[in-house]
Coordinates of N, CA and C in Angstrom, one line a residue:
M32 N -25.9 7.2 -28.7 CA -27.4 7.3 -28.2 C -27.9 6.5 -26.7
Y33 N -28.7 8.0 -25.8 CA -29.2 7.3 -25.1 C -30.9 7.5 -25.4
R34 N -31.6 7.3 -24.7 CA -33.0 7.4 -24.7 C -33.8 6.6 -23.4
F35 N -35.2 7.5 -22.6 CA -35.7 6.5 -22.0 C -36.6 5.7 -22.8
F36 N -37.0 4.4 -22.0 CA -38.0 3.3 -22.0 C -39.0 3.8 -21.4
I37 N -40.6 4.1 -21.6 CA -41.7 4.0 -20.1 C -41.9 2.4 -19.6
Q38 N -41.9 2.4 -17.9 CA -42.9 0.9 -17.8 C -43.9 1.6 -17.1
P39 N -45.0 1.1 -17.1 CA -46.3 1.3 -16.2 C -45.7 1.3 -15.2
Q40 N -46.3 2.0 -13.9 CA -46.6 1.8 -12.8 C -48.0 1.0 -12.2
L41 N -48.6 0.4 -11.4 CA -50.3 0.1 -11.2 C -50.4 0.4 -9.8
N42 N -51.7 0.7 -9.5 CA -52.8 -0.2 -8.6 C -53.9 -0.6 -8.8
T43 N -53.5 -2.1 -8.9 CA -54.2 -2.9 -8.5 C -55.4 -2.3 -8.2
Q44 N -56.3 -2.5 -6.9 CA -56.6 -1.7 -6.4 C -57.7 -0.7 -7.1
A45 N -56.9 0.1 -7.6 CA -57.5 1.0 -8.3 C -57.7 0.6 -9.6
Q46 N -57.2 -0.3 -10.3 CA -57.3 -1.2 -11.7 C -56.4 -0.2 -12.7
A47 N -55.4 1.2 -12.4 CA -55.2 1.8 -12.8 C -53.9 2.2 -13.1
V48 N -52.9 2.6 -14.6 CA -51.4 2.8 -14.1 C -51.4 4.7 -13.9
V49 N -50.8 4.8 -12.5 CA -50.8 5.7 -11.7 C -49.7 6.2 -11.8
G50 N -48.4 6.0 -12.6 CA -47.1 7.1 -13.1 C -46.2 5.6 -13.7
Y51 N -45.1 6.0 -14.1 CA -44.0 6.0 -15.5 C -42.7 5.1 -14.8
E52 N -42.5 5.1 -14.5 CA -40.5 5.0 -14.7 C -39.6 5.3 -16.2
L53 N -39.0 6.3 -16.0 CA -38.1 5.9 -17.4 C -36.5 5.5 -17.5
L54 N -36.7 4.5 -17.4 CA -35.7 3.5 -17.9 C -34.4 3.8 -18.8
M55 N -33.2 4.6 -18.5 CA -32.2 4.7 -20.2 C -32.2 3.6 -20.2
K56 N -31.8 3.7 -21.7 CA -31.0 2.9 -22.6 C -30.0 3.5 -23.7
E57 N -29.2 2.4 -23.9 CA -28.2 3.5 -25.3 C -28.4 2.5 -26.4
Y58 N -28.4 2.9 -27.8 CA -28.3 2.2 -28.7 C -27.1 2.4 -29.3
R59 N -26.5 1.1 -29.3 CA -25.1 0.9 -30.1 C -25.3 -0.7 -30.7
D60 N -24.2 -0.7 -31.2 CA -24.6 -2.5 -32.4 C -25.8 -2.2 -32.9
G61 N -26.3 -1.6 -33.2 CA -27.8 -1.8 -34.4 C -29.2 -1.8 -33.1
R62 N -28.8 -1.9 -31.6 CA -30.4 -2.1 -30.6 C -29.3 -1.3 -30.0
W63 N -31.1 -1.6 -29.8 CA -31.5 -0.7 -27.5 C -30.7 -1.7 -26.5
Q64 N -30.0 -0.7 -26.0 CA -29.3 -2.2 -24.6 C -29.6 -1.6 -23.5
M65 N -29.4 -1.7 -22.6 CA -28.6 -1.8 -21.0 C -28.1 -0.9 -20.9
P66 N -27.3 0.4 -20.6 CA -25.9 0.4 -20.5 C -24.6 -0.5 -19.4
A67 N -24.0 0.1 -20.5 CA -22.7 -1.3 -20.2 C -21.8 -0.6 -18.7
S68 N -22.6 0.3 -17.8 CA -22.3 0.7 -16.9 C -23.2 1.8 -16.1
F69 N -23.8 2.0 -16.1 CA -25.0 2.8 -15.2 C -24.4 4.3 -15.3
S70 N -22.7 4.1 -14.0 CA -22.7 4.8 -13.2 C -21.6 6.0 -14.3
D71 N -21.2 5.3 -15.0 CA -20.7 5.8 -16.6 C -21.2 6.7 -17.1
I72 N -22.6 7.0 -17.8 CA -23.8 8.0 -17.9 C -23.1 9.3 -17.8
S73 N -23.1 10.7 -17.4 CA -23.1 11.6 -17.4 C -24.3 12.1 -17.0
A74 N -24.2 12.9 -16.1 CA -25.5 13.7 -15.3 C -26.0 14.3 -16.4
K75 N -24.7 14.9 -17.6 CA -25.0 15.9 -18.5 C -26.2 15.6 -19.8
T76 N -25.6 14.3 -19.6 CA -26.5 13.6 -21.0 C -28.3 13.1 -20.2
I77 N -27.4 12.6 -18.8 CA -29.0 12.2 -18.5 C -30.3 14.1 -18.5
A78 N -29.4 14.6 -17.8 CA -30.1 16.2 -17.9 C -30.7 16.5 -19.2
E79 N -30.0 16.5 -20.1 CA -30.2 16.4 -21.6 C -31.3 15.4 -21.8
T80 N -31.4 14.5 -21.5 CA -32.2 13.5 -21.9 C -33.4 13.6 -21.6
L81 N -33.7 13.6 -20.1 CA -34.6 13.9 -19.2 C -35.9 15.1 -20.2
I82 N -34.7 16.6 -20.0 CA -35.8 17.7 -20.9 C -36.4 18.0 -21.9
A83 N -35.5 17.0 -23.1 CA -36.4 16.1 -24.0 C -37.3 15.9 -24.0
T84 N -37.0 14.5 -23.2 CA -37.8 13.7 -23.3 C -39.0 14.4 -21.8
A85 N -39.3 15.1 -21.8 CA -40.3 15.9 -20.9 C -40.4 16.7 -21.9
R86 N -40.3 17.3 -22.9 CA -41.2 18.1 -23.3 C -42.1 17.5 -24.5
K87 N -42.3 15.7 -24.7 CA -42.3 15.5 -25.5 C -44.1 14.5 -24.7
L88 N -44.0 14.1 -23.2 CA -44.6 13.6 -22.4 C -46.1 14.0 -22.2
S89 N -47.3 13.6 -22.1 CA -48.3 14.6 -22.2 C -48.9 13.3 -21.2
L90 N -48.9 12.8 -20.2 CA -49.2 11.7 -19.5 C -49.9 11.8 -18.1
K91 N -51.5 11.3 -18.4 CA -52.7 11.6 -17.7 C -51.7 10.4 -16.5
V92 N -51.0 10.6 -15.3 CA -50.5 9.6 -14.8 C -50.4 10.9 -13.5
G93 N -49.8 10.5 -11.9 CA -49.6 11.0 -11.1 C -47.9 11.3 -10.9
S94 N -47.0 9.8 -11.9 CA -45.3 11.0 -11.6 C -44.8 10.3 -12.6
V95 N -44.1 10.6 -12.7 CA -42.4 9.7 -14.2 C -41.8 10.0 -13.2
S96 N -40.7 8.4 -12.8 CA -39.6 8.5 -11.8 C -38.3 8.4 -13.0
I97 N -37.1 8.4 -12.7 CA -36.5 8.3 -12.9 C -35.0 7.5 -12.3
N98 N -33.5 7.1 -12.3 CA -32.9 6.9 -11.8 C -31.7 7.4 -11.5
V99 N -31.6 7.3 -10.6 CA -29.6 8.3 -10.1 C -29.3 7.4 -10.0
D100 N -27.4 7.5 -9.3 CA -26.6 6.4 -8.7 C -26.6 8.0 -7.4
R101 N -25.4 7.9 -6.6 CA -25.3 8.2 -5.2 C -24.0 9.7 -6.3
F102 N -24.2 9.2 -7.1 CA -22.5 10.2 -7.7 C -23.2 10.8 -8.6
Q103 N -24.2 10.5 -9.2 CA -24.9 11.8 -9.9 C -25.7 12.7 -8.8
I104 N -26.6 12.1 -8.3 CA -27.9 12.9 -7.7 C -26.9 14.3 -7.3
Q105 N -25.6 14.4 -7.2 CA -24.9 15.6 -6.8 C -25.0 16.3 -7.8
D106 N -24.8 16.3 -8.7 CA -24.3 17.0 -9.7 C -25.0 18.1 -9.4
Q107 N -24.9 19.3 -10.2 CA -25.9 20.6 -10.6 C -26.9 20.7 -11.3
K108 N -25.9 20.4 -12.5 CA -26.3 20.3 -13.5 C -27.3 19.5 -14.0
L109 N -27.4 18.4 -13.3 CA -28.6 17.8 -12.7 C -29.4 18.0 -12.1
L110 N -29.6 18.4 -11.4 CA -30.2 18.9 -10.6 C -30.5 20.3 -10.7
D111 N -30.4 21.2 -11.6 CA -30.9 21.7 -12.3 C -32.1 21.9 -13.2
A112 N -31.2 20.5 -14.1 CA -32.0 20.2 -15.2 C -33.7 19.2 -14.4
L113 N -33.3 18.6 -13.4 CA -34.7 18.2 -12.6 C -35.8 19.1 -12.2
V114 N -35.4 20.5 -11.7 CA -36.0 21.4 -11.7 C -37.0 21.7 -12.5
I115 N -36.3 22.2 -13.9 CA -36.6 22.5 -15.0 C -38.2 21.5 -16.0
A116 N -37.7 20.2 -15.4 CA -38.2 18.9 -15.9 C -39.0 18.8 -14.8
Q117 N -39.3 19.3 -13.8 CA -40.5 19.3 -12.9 C -41.7 20.4 -13.9
G118 N -41.1 21.3 -14.0 CA -41.8 22.3 -14.7 C -42.8 22.2 -16.4
M119 N -42.4 21.2 -16.2 CA -42.7 21.0 -17.2 C -43.6 19.9 -17.6
L120 N -43.8 19.5 -16.2 CA -44.7 18.0 -16.8 C -45.9 18.3 -15.2
R121 N -45.6 19.4 -14.4 CA -46.9 19.9 -13.9 C -47.6 19.8 -14.7
P122 N -49.1 19.3 -14.0 CA -49.0 18.7 -12.0 C -48.3 16.8 -12.0
V123 N -47.5 16.4 -13.0 CA -47.7 15.5 -12.6 C -46.3 15.0 -12.4
K124 N -45.6 14.3 -10.8 CA -44.9 14.5 -9.8 C -43.5 13.9 -10.7
L125 N -42.4 14.7 -10.7 CA -41.3 13.6 -10.7 C -40.6 13.2 -9.7
V126 N -40.5 12.1 -9.3 CA -39.8 11.4 -8.6 C -38.3 10.7 -8.8
I127 N -37.3 10.8 -8.0 CA -36.2 11.0 -8.3 C -35.6 9.4 -7.5
E128 N -35.9 8.1 -8.5 CA -35.3 6.8 -7.7 C -33.4 7.0 -7.5
L129 N -33.1 6.8 -6.1 CA -31.9 6.2 -5.8 C -31.1 4.9 -6.1
I130 N -31.4 5.2 -6.6 CA -29.9 3.1 -7.4 C -29.6 2.6 -5.9
E131 N -28.9 1.4 -5.9 CA -28.1 0.9 -4.1 C -27.1 0.6 -5.0
S132 N -26.4 1.2 -6.1 CA -25.1 0.8 -6.3 C -24.0 1.8 -5.3
A133 N -22.8 1.3 -4.8 CA -21.7 2.2 -4.2 C -21.4 3.0 -5.3
V134 N -20.9 4.3 -5.1 CA -19.6 4.9 -6.1 C -18.8 5.1 -4.5
K135 N -17.6 5.4 -5.6 CA -16.8 5.6 -5.4 C -16.1 7.6 -5.5
P136 N -15.5 8.1 -5.3 CA -15.6 7.7 -3.0 C -17.5 7.6 -2.5
A137 N -17.6 7.6 -1.3 CA -18.7 6.9 -1.2 C -20.0 8.4 -0.9
V138 N -20.9 8.3 -1.0 CA -21.4 9.8 -1.0 C -22.3 9.6 0.7
S139 N -21.4 10.8 1.5 CA -22.5 10.2 3.4 C -24.0 10.6 2.8
N140 N -24.3 9.7 4.1 CA -25.8 10.2 4.2 C -26.3 11.8 4.4
A141 N -25.5 12.3 5.1 CA -26.1 13.7 6.1 C -26.0 15.0 3.9
K142 N -25.0 14.1 3.2 CA -25.1 15.1 2.0 C -26.8 14.8 1.0
L143 N -26.8 13.5 1.4 CA -27.4 13.0 1.0 C -29.0 13.3 1.1
I144 N -29.2 13.4 2.4 CA -30.1 14.2 3.0 C -30.6 15.5 2.7
Q145 N -29.4 16.3 2.5 CA -29.2 18.0 2.0 C -29.9 17.9 1.0
I146 N -30.0 16.7 -0.6 CA -29.7 17.2 -1.9 C -31.4 16.5 -1.5
A147 N -31.8 15.6 -0.8 CA -33.3 15.0 -0.6 C -33.8 16.3 0.3
N148 N -33.4 16.6 0.6 CA -34.2 17.7 1.6 C -34.6 19.4 0.4
G149 N -33.7 19.5 -0.1 CA -33.8 20.8 -0.9 C -35.2 19.9 -2.6
L150 N -34.6 18.7 -3.1 CA -35.3 18.4 -4.5 C -36.8 18.5 -2.9
N151 N -37.7 17.9 -2.4 CA -38.9 18.1 -1.8 C -39.5 19.5 -1.4
E152 N -37.9 21.0 -1.1 CA -38.4 21.6 -1.1 C -39.3 22.3 -2.5
V153 N -38.6 21.7 -3.6 CA -38.6 22.2 -4.7 C -40.0 21.8 -6.0
G154 N -40.8 20.3 -5.2 CA -41.7 19.6 -5.4 C -41.6 18.2 -5.9
I155 N -40.3 18.3 -5.8 CA -39.7 16.5 -6.9 C -39.5 15.2 -5.2
Q156 N -40.3 14.5 -6.0 CA -39.8 13.2 -4.6 C -38.9 12.3 -4.8
F157 N -38.6 11.8 -3.9 CA -37.1 11.2 -3.6 C -37.7 10.0 -3.3
C158 N -36.9 8.6 -4.1 CA -37.3 7.7 -3.4 C -36.3 5.8 -3.4
L159 N -36.1 5.6 -2.4 CA -34.8 4.5 -2.3 C -35.4 3.3 -3.7
D160 N -34.9 3.3 -4.1 CA -34.7 1.8 -5.4 C -34.1 1.0 -4.4
D161 N -34.6 -0.6 -5.2 CA -33.8 -1.5 -4.8 C -33.4 -1.6 -3.5
V162 N -34.5 -1.0 -2.3 CA -34.3 -1.8 -1.1 C -34.1 -3.2 -0.4
G163 N -32.7 -3.4 -0.3 CA -32.7 -4.8 0.4 C -31.4 -5.5 -0.2
S164 N -31.2 -4.6 -1.8 CA -30.0 -4.9 -2.3 C -29.0 -3.9 -2.2
G165 N -27.1 -4.4 -2.8 CA -26.0 -3.1 -2.9 C -26.0 -2.5 -1.4
I166 N -26.0 -1.1 -1.7 CA -26.1 0.2 -0.6 C -27.2 -0.1 -0.1
N167 N -28.9 0.6 -0.3 CA -30.1 0.3 -0.3 C -30.6 -0.7 0.5
T168 N -30.1 -1.3 1.9 CA -29.8 -2.1 3.1 C -30.2 -1.4 4.1
W169 N -31.2 -2.2 5.3 CA -31.7 -1.6 6.5 C -30.0 -1.6 7.2
P170 N -29.1 -1.3 8.5 CA -29.8 0.2 8.5 C -29.5 1.3 7.4
E171 N -29.0 1.1 7.1 CA -27.7 2.6 6.4 C -28.8 3.2 5.8
I172 N -29.9 2.9 5.2 CA -31.0 3.7 4.4 C -32.1 4.7 5.7
E173 N -31.5 4.0 6.8 CA -32.3 4.0 7.6 C -32.7 6.4 8.1
P174 N -31.5 6.6 8.3 CA -31.5 8.3 8.8 C -32.3 8.8 6.9
L175 N -32.3 8.1 6.2 CA -32.9 8.5 4.7 C -34.4 8.3 4.5
L176 N -35.1 7.8 5.2 CA -36.9 7.7 5.5 C -37.7 8.8 5.9
P177 N -36.8 10.1 6.5 CA -38.3 11.1 6.4 C -38.5 11.8 5.0
Y178 N -37.3 11.7 4.8 CA -36.9 12.4 2.9 C -37.9 11.3 2.5
A179 N -38.0 10.0 2.1 CA -38.5 9.9 1.2 C -39.6 9.6 1.0
C180 N -40.3 9.6 0.0 CA -42.3 9.0 -0.5 C -42.2 7.7 -1.1
E181 N -41.8 7.0 -0.9 CA -41.1 5.7 -1.9 C -40.4 5.1 -1.6
L182 N -40.5 3.4 -1.2 CA -39.9 2.8 -1.5 C -39.9 1.4 -2.6
K183 N -39.0 1.1 -3.1 CA -39.4 0.3 -4.1 C -38.0 -1.2 -3.9
Y184 N -39.2 -2.2 -4.6 CA -38.3 -3.5 -4.0 C -38.2 -3.7 -5.0
A185 N -37.4 -4.9 -5.6 CA -37.4 -5.2 -6.9 C -37.4 -7.0 -7.0
L186 N -37.8 -7.9 -6.8 CA -38.5 -9.1 -7.4 C -36.9 -9.6 -8.1
Q187 N -36.7 -8.9 -9.1 CA -35.9 -9.6 -9.9 C -34.2 -9.4 -9.9
N188 N -34.2 -9.1 -9.3 CA -32.6 -8.9 -8.5 C -31.9 -10.3 -8.3
Y189 N -33.0 -10.9 -7.6 CA -32.8 -12.1 -6.8 C -32.8 -13.7 -7.6
K190 N -33.8 -13.1 -8.3 CA -34.8 -13.9 -9.4 C -35.6 -14.7 -8.3
E191 N -36.0 -13.6 -7.8 CA -37.3 -14.9 -6.5 C -38.8 -14.7 -7.3
H192 N -39.7 -15.3 -6.5 CA -40.7 -15.5 -6.5 C -41.3 -14.9 -5.2
L193 N -42.8 -14.4 -4.9 CA -43.1 -14.0 -3.8 C -44.0 -15.1 -3.1
D194 N -43.5 -16.5 -4.0 CA -44.7 -17.8 -2.4 C -43.8 -18.5 -2.5
Q195 N -42.5 -18.1 -2.6 CA -41.2 -17.9 -1.4 C -41.2 -17.7 0.0
A196 N -40.9 -18.6 0.8 CA -41.3 -18.3 2.6 C -40.0 -16.7 2.1
E197 N -38.8 -16.7 2.3 CA -37.4 -15.8 1.9 C -38.1 -14.2 1.6
T198 N -39.0 -15.1 -0.3 CA -39.1 -14.0 0.0 C -40.2 -13.0 0.9
D199 N -40.5 -13.5 1.0 CA -41.8 -13.3 1.9 C -41.9 -12.1 2.6
R200 N -40.7 -12.9 3.6 CA -40.3 -12.2 4.6 C -39.5 -11.1 4.6
R201 N -39.1 -11.1 3.6 CA -37.8 -10.2 2.8 C -39.2 -9.3 3.1
V202 N -40.0 -8.7 1.6 CA -41.0 -8.5 0.8 C -41.5 -7.6 2.1
S203 N -42.0 -8.4 2.8 CA -43.2 -8.2 4.5 C -42.4 -7.2 5.1
F204 N -40.9 -6.9 4.9 CA -40.0 -6.7 6.5 C -40.3 -5.1 5.9
W205 N -39.9 -5.0 4.0 CA -39.9 -3.9 3.5 C -41.0 -2.7 3.4
R206 N -42.4 -3.7 3.1 CA -43.8 -3.0 3.1 C -43.8 -1.9 4.2
N207 N -43.6 -3.7 5.1 CA -43.6 -2.8 7.2 C -43.4 -1.0 7.5
I208 N -41.9 -1.1 6.4 CA -41.7 -0.2 6.9 C -41.3 1.0 5.9
A209 N -42.4 0.7 5.1 CA -42.8 1.4 4.3 C -44.1 1.9 5.6
N210 N -44.9 1.0 5.6 CA -46.1 1.8 6.5 C -45.7 2.3 7.8
V211 N -44.6 1.9 8.0 CA -44.7 2.6 9.5 C -44.3 3.6 9.2
N212 N -43.5 4.2 7.8 CA -43.2 5.9 7.9 C -43.9 7.0 6.5
S213 N -45.2 6.2 6.5 CA -46.2 6.6 5.9 C -45.7 7.0 4.7
I214 N -45.1 6.0 3.6 CA -44.8 5.9 2.8 C -45.1 5.2 1.2
R215 N -45.0 5.7 0.6 CA -45.4 4.5 -1.2 C -44.5 3.4 -0.6
F216 N -45.0 1.9 -1.4 CA -44.2 1.2 -1.3 C -44.9 0.4 -2.9
V217 N -43.7 0.1 -3.8 CA -44.0 0.0 -4.6 C -43.3 -2.1 -4.8
L218 N -44.0 -2.9 -5.8 CA -43.1 -4.3 -5.5 C -43.3 -4.0 -7.2
E219 N -41.8 -4.2 -7.8 CA -41.0 -4.2 -9.4 C -40.8 -6.2 -9.6
G220 N -40.5 -5.9 -10.5 CA -40.9 -7.3 -10.9 C -41.5 -9.1 -10.9
I221 N -42.7 -7.9 -11.2 CA -44.3 -8.6 -10.8 C -43.9 -9.4 -12.6
D222 N -43.5 -10.7 -12.8 CA -43.4 -11.8 -13.9 C -44.6 -12.6 -15.2
N223 N -45.3 -13.0 -13.8 CA -46.1 -13.7 -13.3 C -47.2 -13.8 -13.0
D224 N -48.1 -15.1 -13.7 CA -49.7 -15.3 -12.3 C -49.4 -14.8 -11.3
R225 N -48.5 -16.2 -10.7 CA -47.9 -16.9 -9.7 C -47.4 -15.2 -8.6
D226 N -47.1 -14.7 -9.0 CA -46.5 -13.4 -8.6 C -48.1 -12.1 -8.1
D227 N -48.9 -12.6 -9.7 CA -49.3 -11.5 -9.6 C -50.4 -11.8 -8.1
A228 N -50.6 -13.2 -8.1 CA -51.9 -14.0 -7.2 C -51.3 -13.7 -5.4
W229 N -50.3 -13.5 -5.6 CA -49.4 -13.9 -4.4 C -49.8 -11.9 -3.6
A230 N -49.4 -11.3 -5.1 CA -49.2 -9.8 -5.0 C -50.9 -9.0 -3.6
D231 N -51.2 -10.1 -4.4 CA -53.2 -9.6 -3.9 C -53.1 -10.3 -2.2
L232 N -52.3 -11.3 -2.5 CA -52.9 -12.1 -1.0 C -53.0 -10.8 0.1
M233 N -51.2 -10.4 -0.1 CA -50.0 -9.8 0.8 C -50.2 -8.2 0.6
K234 N -51.8 -8.2 0.0 CA -52.5 -6.6 -0.5 C -51.1 -5.9 -0.1
I235 N -50.8 -5.4 -1.8 CA -49.5 -4.6 -2.0 C -49.4 -4.2 -3.4
D236 N -50.6 -3.3 -3.9 CA -51.7 -2.2 -4.3 C -50.3 -1.9 -5.4
L237 N -49.4 -1.8 -4.9 CA -48.9 -0.7 -6.4 C -47.4 -1.6 -7.2
R238 N -48.1 -1.6 -7.9 CA -46.8 -2.7 -8.7 C -46.1 -2.3 -10.0
Q239 N -45.5 -2.8 -10.3 CA -44.6 -2.9 -12.0 C -44.0 -4.3 -12.6
G240 N -44.3 -4.3 -13.5 CA -43.2 -5.3 -14.3 C -43.7 -6.3 -15.4
Y241 N -43.0 -6.5 -15.6 CA -43.4 -6.9 -17.5 C -44.9 -7.6 -17.7
Y242 N -45.6 -8.1 -16.5 CA -46.9 -8.7 -16.3 C -47.8 -7.8 -16.4
Y243 N -47.4 -6.0 -16.1 CA -47.9 -5.4 -16.7 C -47.7 -4.2 -17.7
G244 N -46.6 -5.1 -18.6 CA -46.0 -3.6 -19.3 C -44.9 -3.6 -19.4
K245 N -44.2 -4.6 -20.6 CA -42.4 -3.3 -20.5 C -42.4 -2.6 -21.1
P246 N -41.3 -2.2 -21.2 CA -40.7 -0.7 -21.3 C -40.6 -0.4 -22.5
S247 N -41.5 1.1 -23.2 CA -41.7 0.9 -24.6 C -40.6 2.6 -25.0
L248 N -39.9 2.7 -26.2 CA -39.6 4.0 -26.4 C -39.9 5.1 -26.7
M249 N -39.5 5.5 -25.7 CA -39.9 7.2 -25.5 C -39.1 8.0 -26.8
K250 N -39.3 8.3 -27.8 CA -38.8 9.0 -29.2 C -38.6 10.2 -28.8
I251 N -37.2 10.5 -29.0 CA -37.3 12.5 -29.1 C -37.4 13.3 -30.0
N252 N -37.1 12.2 -30.9 CA -36.3 12.5 -32.7 C -37.8 11.7 -33.0
A253 N -38.0 12.1 -34.6 CA -38.8 11.1 -35.6 C -38.0 10.3 -35.9
D254 N -37.0 10.1 -36.2 CA -36.0 9.9 -37.0 C -34.6 8.6 -35.8
D255 N -35.4 8.5 -34.5 CA -35.1 7.8 -33.3 C -35.2 6.0 -33.6
P256 N -34.2 5.3 -33.4 CA -34.1 4.1 -34.1 C -35.3 3.3 -33.9
D257 N -36.2 2.9 -33.6 CA -36.9 1.9 -32.9 C -35.9 0.5 -32.0

């Protein structure tokens, strides 16, 4: 069984929750866990769970986002489901986060641009997730930037803290790329006071992490396990 857990995204300057990320988990061995392999989740499963979740969501936020890899984002069943879900969620924006995992066979940037452009045309936004890691590195994703609304940098990928000089350098690099391209920059993985304070110093307003709220189960059925 798969369900989405929702985690808030904040604009700390406005002191408001502006969106939620939908994080898919699997119920196995009597508890909710991260999927053994995200890439093994079929696009059909993601699509059906997303539509069922969209029917339940009633959120006064700007956006909700889901993660897909380069293989899943090509699946027409998923693309059709995204359009349906966006219709259910309107005026809330649906954001598709392209994760950093490599797939085989590889997907060309030309194909991704075609898909991202199609998503944009129907009002669905395109985000590059976990920039700086996996295959979402510079300059590999440079051609995708004109079609992206958002970049996300994940501190948890390297167990980093913002007061470390190398982390400061990497985060500043991606924040500046976002600024130059006039797209949002979200810093995720903020789990304590010192990262929150350092993000204030860096003037990064859009944030996500356990410090602001852990993912919580979005039930589809009344008998879904807690």
